[in-house]
Coordinates of C-alpha atoms and ligand atoms in Angstrom, one line a residue:
M1 CA 131.8 84.9 81.6
L2 CA 133.0 84.9 85.1
R3 CA 132.3 88.8 86.8
H4 CA 132.7 89.5 90.0
F5 CA 130.5 91.5 91.3
M6 CA 131.4 93.7 95.2
F7 CA 129.4 94.7 97.5
D8 CA 130.6 97.6 99.6
V9 CA 129.1 96.5 102.4
L10 CA 129.3 99.3 103.8
S11 CA 126.7 101.4 102.0
N12 CA 124.3 98.2 102.1
M13 CA 121.9 100.3 102.4
S14 CA 122.3 102.1 99.4
I15 CA 121.5 98.7 97.2
K16 CA 118.7 98.7 95.7
T17 CA 116.5 95.6 95.3
A18 CA 113.9 94.6 93.3
S19 CA 111.6 91.2 94.4
V20 CA 109.9 89.4 91.5
I21 CA 107.5 86.6 92.5
L22 CA 107.3 83.8 90.0
A23 CA 103.0 83.0 89.5
A24 CA 103.2 82.1 86.0
G25 CA 102.4 79.0 86.2
K26 CA 99.0 77.0 85.9
G27 CA 98.8 74.5 89.2
T28 CA 98.8 71.1 87.0
R29 CA 98.7 69.7 90.1
M30 CA 96.0 71.6 91.8
C31 CA 93.2 69.7 89.1
S32 CA 92.0 72.9 88.6
S33 CA 90.4 75.6 86.7
I34 CA 91.6 78.6 88.6
P35 CA 94.8 79.6 88.5
K36 CA 96.6 78.3 91.8
V37 CA 97.3 81.8 93.3
L38 CA 94.2 82.8 93.3
H39 CA 93.5 79.6 96.0
K40 CA 92.6 80.9 99.3
L41 CA 94.4 80.5 102.3
A42 CA 92.7 81.5 105.4
G43 CA 90.5 83.4 103.4
R44 CA 93.0 85.7 101.0
P45 CA 94.8 84.3 97.8
L46 CA 97.6 83.1 98.3
L47 CA 99.2 85.4 96.0
E48 CA 98.5 88.3 98.5
Y49 CA 100.6 86.5 100.8
A50 CA 103.3 87.2 98.6
L51 CA 102.4 90.9 97.2
D52 CA 102.7 91.4 101.0
L53 CA 105.8 90.6 101.2
G54 CA 107.0 92.1 97.8
L55 CA 106.1 95.5 99.4
H56 CA 108.3 94.4 102.5
I57 CA 110.7 94.5 100.4
C58 CA 110.8 97.2 97.8
N59 CA 107.6 99.7 96.8
V60 CA 106.8 97.8 93.6
P61 CA 107.0 94.2 93.3
I62 CA 107.3 93.2 89.8
V63 CA 104.9 89.3 89.4
V64 CA 105.5 87.3 85.9
L65 CA 102.2 86.2 85.4
G66 CA 101.1 83.6 82.4
F67 CA 98.1 81.4 82.5
E68 CA 94.9 83.3 82.9
S69 CA 97.3 86.1 83.5
E70 CA 94.2 88.2 82.9
K71 CA 92.0 87.4 86.2
V72 CA 95.3 87.9 88.5
Q73 CA 96.4 91.3 86.7
E74 CA 92.9 92.3 88.1
F75 CA 93.0 90.7 91.5
I76 CA 96.5 92.4 92.1
G77 CA 95.4 95.8 90.5
D78 CA 98.4 98.8 90.8
R79 CA 99.9 96.6 93.7
A80 CA 102.2 96.0 91.9
K81 CA 104.5 95.9 88.2
V82 CA 102.7 92.6 85.9
V83 CA 105.2 91.1 83.2
L84 CA 103.9 88.6 80.7
Q85 CA 105.5 84.9 80.6
N86 CA 103.1 83.7 77.7
Q87 CA 104.2 80.1 77.5
Q88 CA 105.1 78.9 80.4
L89 CA 108.6 77.0 80.1
G90 CA 109.8 76.8 83.3
T91 CA 111.2 79.3 86.6
G92 CA 114.4 81.0 84.4
H93 CA 112.2 81.4 81.4
A94 CA 109.3 83.1 84.0
L95 CA 112.1 85.1 85.9
H96 CA 113.8 86.6 82.3
Q97 CA 110.3 88.5 81.2
A98 CA 111.6 90.6 83.9
A99 CA 114.9 91.5 82.3
D100 CA 114.0 94.3 80.6
V101 CA 112.1 96.0 83.3
L102 CA 115.1 95.1 85.7
R103 CA 118.3 95.3 84.0
G104 CA 120.7 98.6 84.6
Q105 CA 117.9 99.8 87.5
V106 CA 118.6 97.7 90.8
D107 CA 121.8 96.1 91.7
M108 CA 120.0 93.1 93.6
V109 CA 116.8 91.3 92.5
L110 CA 115.0 89.1 95.3
V111 CA 113.3 86.1 93.5
W112 CA 110.7 82.9 95.2
A113 CA 107.3 82.0 93.5
A114 CA 103.8 83.1 94.7
D115 CA 102.8 79.4 96.0
M116 CA 104.8 79.5 98.9
P117 CA 102.9 81.9 101.2
L118 CA 104.1 81.1 104.7
L119 CA 107.5 82.7 104.7
T120 CA 108.2 84.9 106.3
K121 CA 109.8 88.7 106.6
S122 CA 112.4 87.5 108.4
L123 CA 113.3 85.1 106.5
L124 CA 113.5 87.0 103.0
E125 CA 115.9 89.5 104.9
A126 CA 118.1 87.2 105.6
V127 CA 118.9 85.8 102.0
V128 CA 119.3 89.3 101.2
H129 CA 121.8 90.3 104.0
C130 CA 123.6 86.9 103.0
Q131 CA 123.9 88.6 99.2
T132 CA 125.0 91.7 100.3
K133 CA 127.8 90.2 102.1
N134 CA 128.4 87.8 99.5
E135 CA 131.3 88.5 96.6
G136 CA 129.5 85.9 94.9
P137 CA 126.4 86.4 92.7
V138 CA 123.3 84.5 94.1
S139 CA 122.3 83.6 97.5
I140 CA 120.2 80.6 98.4
I141 CA 117.8 79.4 101.1
T142 CA 117.6 76.2 101.8
A143 CA 116.0 73.7 104.1
I144 CA 117.0 70.0 106.6
S145 CA 114.1 68.2 106.5
D146 CA 113.8 64.6 105.9
D147 CA 110.3 65.5 104.2
D148 CA 111.5 66.4 100.8
R149 CA 108.0 67.6 99.2
G150 CA 108.8 67.1 96.2
F151 CA 111.6 69.7 96.7
G152 CA 115.4 70.5 94.6
R153 CA 117.7 68.8 96.2
V154 CA 121.0 70.8 96.9
V155 CA 124.4 69.4 96.2
R156 CA 127.1 70.0 98.3
S157 CA 131.0 68.8 97.3
D158 CA 133.3 67.3 99.6
R159 CA 134.1 70.5 101.1
R160 CA 130.6 71.6 101.6
E161 CA 130.5 74.0 99.1
V162 CA 127.1 74.1 97.0
Q163 CA 127.8 72.7 93.8
A164 CA 124.6 72.3 92.0
V165 CA 120.5 72.1 92.6
V166 CA 119.1 69.1 91.2
E167 CA 115.2 69.0 90.5
Q168 CA 113.8 65.5 91.9
S169 CA 113.1 64.4 88.5
D170 CA 116.9 64.6 87.3
A171 CA 118.2 63.5 91.0
T172 CA 120.6 59.7 90.8
S173 CA 118.9 57.9 94.1
E174 CA 122.0 59.3 96.2
Q175 CA 120.6 62.6 95.3
L176 CA 117.4 61.9 96.3
A177 CA 118.6 61.1 99.8
I178 CA 119.9 64.4 100.4
N179 CA 117.8 66.2 103.0
E180 CA 118.6 69.7 102.4
L181 CA 116.5 70.9 100.1
N182 CA 115.8 73.9 97.6
V183 CA 113.0 76.6 99.5
G184 CA 113.2 78.4 96.0
V185 CA 114.1 81.8 97.4
Y186 CA 116.9 83.1 95.3
C187 CA 118.8 86.8 95.7
F188 CA 121.2 87.3 92.6
D189 CA 123.7 90.4 91.3
S190 CA 121.6 91.6 88.9
L191 CA 124.0 92.7 86.9
W192 CA 125.0 88.4 87.0
L193 CA 121.3 87.4 86.6
W194 CA 120.2 88.7 83.2
D195 CA 123.6 87.5 81.3
E196 CA 123.2 83.6 82.6
L197 CA 119.3 83.3 82.2
S198 CA 120.1 84.2 78.9
T199 CA 122.9 81.0 78.1
L200 CA 120.7 78.7 80.3
K201 CA 119.8 75.5 78.4
P202 CA 116.5 73.8 78.6
S203 CA 116.5 70.7 80.6
A204 CA 114.7 67.1 79.4
S205 CA 111.3 67.7 80.4
G206 CA 112.7 71.0 77.4
E207 CA 111.7 73.7 80.7
Y208 CA 114.2 76.5 81.8
Y209 CA 115.7 76.0 85.6
L210 CA 116.1 79.0 87.5
T211 CA 117.6 76.3 89.3
D212 CA 120.2 75.5 87.0
L213 CA 122.3 79.1 87.7
I214 CA 123.3 77.8 91.2
E215 CA 125.2 75.5 88.5
S216 CA 126.5 78.1 86.5
A217 CA 127.8 80.0 89.6
A218 CA 129.4 77.0 91.3
S219 CA 131.1 76.1 87.8
Q220 CA 132.5 80.0 87.8
R221 CA 133.8 78.8 91.2
Q222 CA 132.1 81.7 92.5
K223 CA 130.3 81.8 96.4
I224 CA 127.0 80.5 97.0
G225 CA 125.4 82.4 100.0
V226 CA 123.3 79.9 101.5
V227 CA 120.4 81.1 104.7
T228 CA 119.3 77.3 106.0
S229 CA 115.7 77.9 107.6
N230 CA 115.0 75.9 110.3
A231 CA 112.5 73.9 107.8
G232 CA 109.0 74.8 110.4
D233 CA 106.2 75.6 108.2
E234 CA 107.6 78.3 105.9
I235 CA 109.0 76.3 103.6
I236 CA 105.2 74.7 103.0
G237 CA 105.2 75.2 99.1
I238 CA 101.2 74.9 97.5
N239 CA 101.7 72.2 94.4
T240 CA 98.2 70.1 95.3
R241 CA 95.8 70.8 96.9
I242 CA 96.9 68.5 100.0
H243 CA 99.6 71.2 100.1
L244 CA 97.0 73.6 100.4
A245 CA 95.0 72.0 103.1
E246 CA 98.7 71.6 105.0
A247 CA 100.1 75.1 104.5
E248 CA 96.0 76.2 105.8
S249 CA 96.7 74.4 109.2
A250 CA 99.9 75.7 109.4
L251 CA 99.2 79.1 109.1
R252 CA 95.8 78.8 111.2
A253 CA 97.5 77.8 114.1
R254 CA 100.3 80.6 113.9
I255 CA 97.2 82.9 113.3
N256 CA 95.8 81.4 116.2
H257 CA 99.2 81.7 118.5
S258 CA 99.2 84.8 117.7
W259 CA 95.7 86.1 118.7
M260 CA 96.7 84.1 121.8
E261 CA 99.8 85.8 122.9
R262 CA 98.2 88.9 122.0
G263 CA 95.2 88.6 124.9
V264 CA 92.6 87.0 123.0
T265 CA 91.2 82.7 125.2
L266 CA 90.6 80.3 121.9
I267 CA 88.9 77.2 123.9
D268 CA 89.6 75.7 121.2
P269 CA 92.4 76.3 119.4
D270 CA 92.3 73.8 116.2
N271 CA 89.1 74.2 115.9
T272 CA 89.6 78.1 116.1
Y273 CA 88.9 80.0 112.2
I274 CA 90.4 83.0 112.0
D275 CA 91.5 84.5 108.6
S276 CA 93.9 86.1 108.7
N277 CA 92.6 90.2 108.3
V278 CA 90.6 90.0 111.5
E279 CA 90.9 91.9 114.5
I280 CA 90.2 91.1 117.9
G281 CA 90.3 92.7 121.0
L282 CA 91.4 92.1 124.7
D283 CA 89.8 89.8 126.4
T284 CA 87.6 88.3 123.7
T285 CA 86.9 84.0 124.2
I286 CA 86.5 82.5 121.4
L287 CA 84.6 78.6 121.7
P288 CA 84.8 76.2 119.6
N289 CA 84.0 76.5 115.5
T290 CA 84.1 79.2 115.6
H291 CA 84.6 81.7 112.2
L292 CA 85.7 84.9 112.4
Q293 CA 86.3 85.7 108.3
G294 CA 87.2 88.8 105.7
G295 CA 87.5 91.8 107.5
T296 CA 86.4 91.1 110.7
V297 CA 86.8 93.2 113.6
V298 CA 86.2 92.6 117.0
G299 CA 85.5 94.5 120.1
S300 CA 87.1 93.7 123.7
E301 CA 86.1 91.3 126.0
C302 CA 83.2 89.8 123.5
T303 CA 82.2 86.0 123.6
L304 CA 81.8 84.2 120.7
G305 CA 80.9 80.9 119.5
P306 CA 80.1 78.0 119.9
N307 CA 79.3 77.2 116.2
S308 CA 79.3 80.7 115.0
T309 CA 80.5 82.3 111.6
I310 CA 81.6 86.2 111.8
R311 CA 81.9 87.4 108.1
D312 CA 82.9 91.0 107.6
S313 CA 81.7 92.9 110.6
V314 CA 82.4 94.8 113.0
I315 CA 81.7 93.5 116.6
G316 CA 81.6 95.8 119.3
N317 CA 83.1 95.7 123.2
R318 CA 80.9 93.0 125.2
C319 CA 78.9 90.8 122.7
K320 CA 77.5 87.3 123.1
I321 CA 77.3 85.7 119.4
E322 CA 76.5 81.7 120.0
S323 CA 75.6 79.6 117.0
S324 CA 74.7 81.9 114.7
V325 CA 75.5 83.2 111.6
V326 CA 76.6 87.7 111.1
E327 CA 77.5 88.8 107.9
G328 CA 78.3 92.1 106.3
A329 CA 76.6 93.6 109.6
I330 CA 77.7 96.0 112.4
L331 CA 76.7 95.5 116.3
E332 CA 77.7 98.2 118.6
D333 CA 78.3 96.9 122.8
E334 CA 76.8 94.8 124.4
V335 CA 74.4 93.1 121.9
D336 CA 73.7 89.4 122.5
V337 CA 73.3 86.9 119.3
G338 CA 71.3 83.8 118.9
P339 CA 71.3 80.9 119.3
F340 CA 70.4 80.5 115.7
G341 CA 70.6 83.7 114.5
H342 CA 71.1 85.4 111.2
L343 CA 72.4 88.6 111.1
R344 CA 72.1 89.8 107.0
A345 CA 73.7 92.3 105.2
G346 CA 73.7 95.5 106.5
T347 CA 72.1 94.8 109.5
H348 CA 73.6 97.3 112.0
L349 CA 72.0 96.9 115.8
G350 CA 72.9 100.0 118.3
N351 CA 73.8 99.0 122.1
G352 CA 71.8 96.5 123.6
V353 CA 69.9 94.9 121.4
H354 CA 68.8 91.5 122.1
V355 CA 68.2 89.1 119.6
G356 CA 66.8 85.5 120.6
N357 CA 66.4 82.0 119.0
F358 CA 66.4 82.5 114.6
G359 CA 66.1 85.9 114.3
E360 CA 66.8 87.0 110.9
I361 CA 67.7 90.5 110.4
K362 CA 68.5 92.1 106.7
N363 CA 69.5 95.7 105.6
S364 CA 67.8 97.1 108.8
Y365 CA 68.8 99.4 112.2
L366 CA 67.6 98.8 115.5
G367 CA 67.9 101.3 118.3
P368 CA 69.4 100.7 121.6
G369 CA 67.6 98.3 123.5
V370 CA 66.3 97.0 121.2
K371 CA 64.7 92.9 122.3
M372 CA 63.6 90.9 118.9
G373 CA 63.1 86.9 121.4
H374 CA 62.2 84.5 118.7
F375 CA 61.3 83.7 115.9
S376 CA 61.3 86.9 114.2
Y377 CA 62.6 89.0 110.2
I378 CA 63.4 92.8 110.3
G379 CA 64.0 93.7 106.3
D380 CA 64.6 96.6 105.4
A381 CA 63.7 99.0 108.3
I382 CA 64.6 101.2 111.4
V383 CA 63.2 100.1 114.6
G384 CA 63.6 102.8 117.5
A385 CA 64.9 102.4 121.0
R386 CA 63.4 100.2 123.6
T387 CA 60.8 98.7 121.3
N388 CA 59.8 94.7 121.8
I389 CA 59.7 92.8 118.4
G390 CA 57.1 89.9 120.0
A391 CA 57.6 86.2 119.2
G392 CA 56.9 85.7 115.3
A393 CA 56.2 89.2 114.1
I394 CA 58.1 90.0 110.9
T395 CA 58.0 92.6 108.2
C396 CA 56.5 91.7 105.0
N397 CA 58.9 94.0 103.2
Y398 CA 58.8 92.4 99.4
G399 CA 55.9 93.8 98.1
M400 CA 53.1 91.9 95.1
D401 CA 54.6 94.3 92.9
K402 CA 58.3 92.4 93.3
Q403 CA 60.0 95.8 94.7
K404 CA 60.9 95.8 98.8
H405 CA 59.8 98.6 100.8
R406 CA 60.4 100.1 103.9
T407 CA 59.6 99.9 107.2
E408 CA 60.0 102.6 110.5
I409 CA 59.2 101.8 113.7
G410 CA 59.0 104.4 116.4
E411 CA 61.2 104.3 120.0
D412 CA 58.6 102.3 122.9
V413 CA 56.7 100.1 120.7
F414 CA 55.1 96.6 121.9
I415 CA 54.8 94.6 118.1
G416 CA 52.7 91.7 119.5
S417 CA 53.3 88.4 118.6
D418 CA 52.5 87.6 115.1
T419 CA 52.4 90.0 113.7
M420 CA 52.9 90.7 110.3
L421 CA 53.8 94.5 109.3
V422 CA 53.3 95.3 105.4
A423 CA 55.9 97.9 104.2
P424 CA 55.5 100.4 103.3
L425 CA 55.1 101.4 106.8
R426 CA 55.1 103.4 109.3
I427 CA 55.0 102.9 113.3
G428 CA 54.9 105.8 115.2
S429 CA 56.5 105.4 118.9
R430 CA 55.0 103.7 122.4
V431 CA 52.4 101.6 119.8
R432 CA 51.1 98.5 120.5
T433 CA 49.8 95.9 118.1
G434 CA 47.7 93.0 119.1
A435 CA 48.8 89.2 118.8
G436 CA 48.3 88.1 115.1
S437 CA 47.2 91.5 113.8
V438 CA 47.8 92.3 109.7
V439 CA 49.6 96.0 109.7
T440 CA 48.5 97.6 106.3
K441 CA 49.0 101.3 107.5
D442 CA 50.4 103.6 109.3
L443 CA 49.9 103.6 113.1
P444 CA 50.6 107.1 114.8
D445 CA 52.4 107.6 118.4
D446 CA 50.5 105.7 121.1
S447 CA 47.8 104.2 119.2
L448 CA 46.3 100.4 119.7
A449 CA 45.9 98.4 116.7
V450 CA 44.3 94.6 116.1
G451 CA 42.9 92.3 113.4
V452 CA 43.0 91.6 109.5
P453 CA 43.7 94.2 108.6
A454 CA 44.4 95.9 111.8
R455 CA 42.7 98.4 113.2
I456 CA 43.3 101.5 115.3
I457 CA 41.1 100.8 118.6
S458 CA 42.9 103.0 120.9
R459 CA 45.4 106.0 120.8
L460 CA 45.8 105.8 124.5
V461 CA 47.9 103.0 125.6
D462 CA 46.2 100.4 127.9
D463 CA 48.7 98.5 129.7
K464 CA 46.9 95.5 129.6
A465 CA 45.9 95.7 126.4
E466 CA 48.1 92.8 124.9
S467 CA 49.9 89.7 126.3
Q468 CA 53.4 89.4 124.8
D469 CA 56.1 86.9 124.6
E470 CA 59.0 87.5 126.3
Ligands
UD1_501 C1 110.5 74.4 92.6 C2 112.5 74.5 92.1 C3 112.8 73.0 93.3 C4 112.3 74.2 94.3 C5 110.8 74.6 94.6 C6 110.4 75.1 95.7 C7 112.3 75.3 89.7 C8 112.8 74.6 88.2 N1 112.5 74.4 90.5 O1 109.8 73.9 92.0 O2 113.6 73.7 93.1 O3 112.4 73.5 95.3 O4 110.2 75.2 93.4 O5 108.9 75.5 95.8 O6 112.6 75.9 90.0 N2 106.2 79.3 86.8 C9 106.5 80.4 86.0 N3 106.6 80.1 85.0 C10 107.2 79.1 84.6 C11 107.1 77.9 85.5 C12 106.5 77.7 87.1 O7 106.2 81.2 86.9 O8 106.8 78.3 83.2 C13 106.0 79.4 88.6 C14 104.9 78.8 89.3 O9 104.0 79.3 88.7 C15 105.6 78.8 90.6 C16 106.6 78.7 91.3 O10 107.3 79.1 89.5 O11 104.7 79.7 91.7 C17 107.7 77.3 91.3 O12 107.4 76.7 90.3 P1 106.1 75.0 90.2 O13 106.2 74.8 89.7 O14 105.4 75.2 91.3 O15 108.1 74.6 90.6 P2 108.1 73.5 92.2 O16 108.1 72.2 91.2 O17 107.2 73.7 93.1
CA502 CA1 106.3 75.1 93.4

């Protein structure tokens, strides 16, 4: 059936385009029990990149799911409409599953595979634009490259008109030598698409190839629009874990370049790992082997690394983090951590806090100016401003009753070296504890306590009472 569908170029704005993301395949070549689209790239599942692109094209993208669809659907939530492909019978069959939802609803259908996470908005816009001007029923993206990546080859006639896309497994040796590749992004005229999909015949492998529609259009002497990408990293498709690693390094390079262009110094970009959702302020310097992960937000003029991992944390301005691990923490301004600090979930450090080597903090607030120089553990605690935690002092927050208990420490306190603070406990302001004391009872303001268990020996603080590590 020959059907011409003419677009009125002048009324482009009113052309409705749907986006369909193909994601039903198991991803057999990944050798994994996890659906391919949930494998992570720069900290985010592959599918999230496709969803971002889909949302850019239209309000509600459609995702075709099959293998482990419940797991993937849970991840998608309400960000897209899901249609199911119960049997994975090929890319043409996958797209056909969206027919009931889209037939008669839109003018054009933009289709691509969820395993192409480096595609850019501008490339997708280019193929949509190409199709709005095309009198024929489909426009495709091709790339010229000597690295075939196992992609389908774009076969052209002597007059350079596209005739077909031939899959690598079905290609003749002559066709295998073609260096114009099918990137796997198509913009169809909707009316034509659904009718043609119903006429698709299975290939030799038994799959219904979406790519066969190119030959259908050519055999109807219809015009096929072509956008040729310059074959940068955009066209990396992920079929194997080797491709995943290739995409990871390409995307990391893209992210790192973009941060350098926006005023962040990377001493060694090849060894700096910034997830795609991270935010970084002006004039921050990142030293080698530093990993900024998840939803981490970093302020200005910080120095991070070397050898640090900062995950899902908020770091203020002018902070310094060296050879440390920071997870789920909030650091206000001018905080310095490390080397070899570990800040765990629920840590909140006020302005100017210093956490030195081998400090560990969990679920605690340390007020402005608190110093914790060496080998200490603070968990489930609140520590007042300017308090000094001596070397080796810890909160014993896990009781014999197998419950976690809280410790409250006031302002300007001097916790002596190796003090054990047995929670639940309240330590008043300006308290001092002697080196090695084991504090099991609350201490009032201005007291000095020593010994095991600690006894209060003075209410008025004697400045020379105890020596402290600094
Ligand atoms: C496909 C193209 C190939 C192109 C390449 C570019 C076909 C037949 N081949 O090959 O020309 O060069 O992409 O990346 O289209 N899917 C389903 N249901 C299925 C089968 C696949 O939803 O029954 C989904 C997959 O989840 C995947 C996408 O379609 O996201 C592409 O499938 P894949 O098997 O990766 O195709 P390629 O071999 O890469
Ligand atoms: Ca693929």
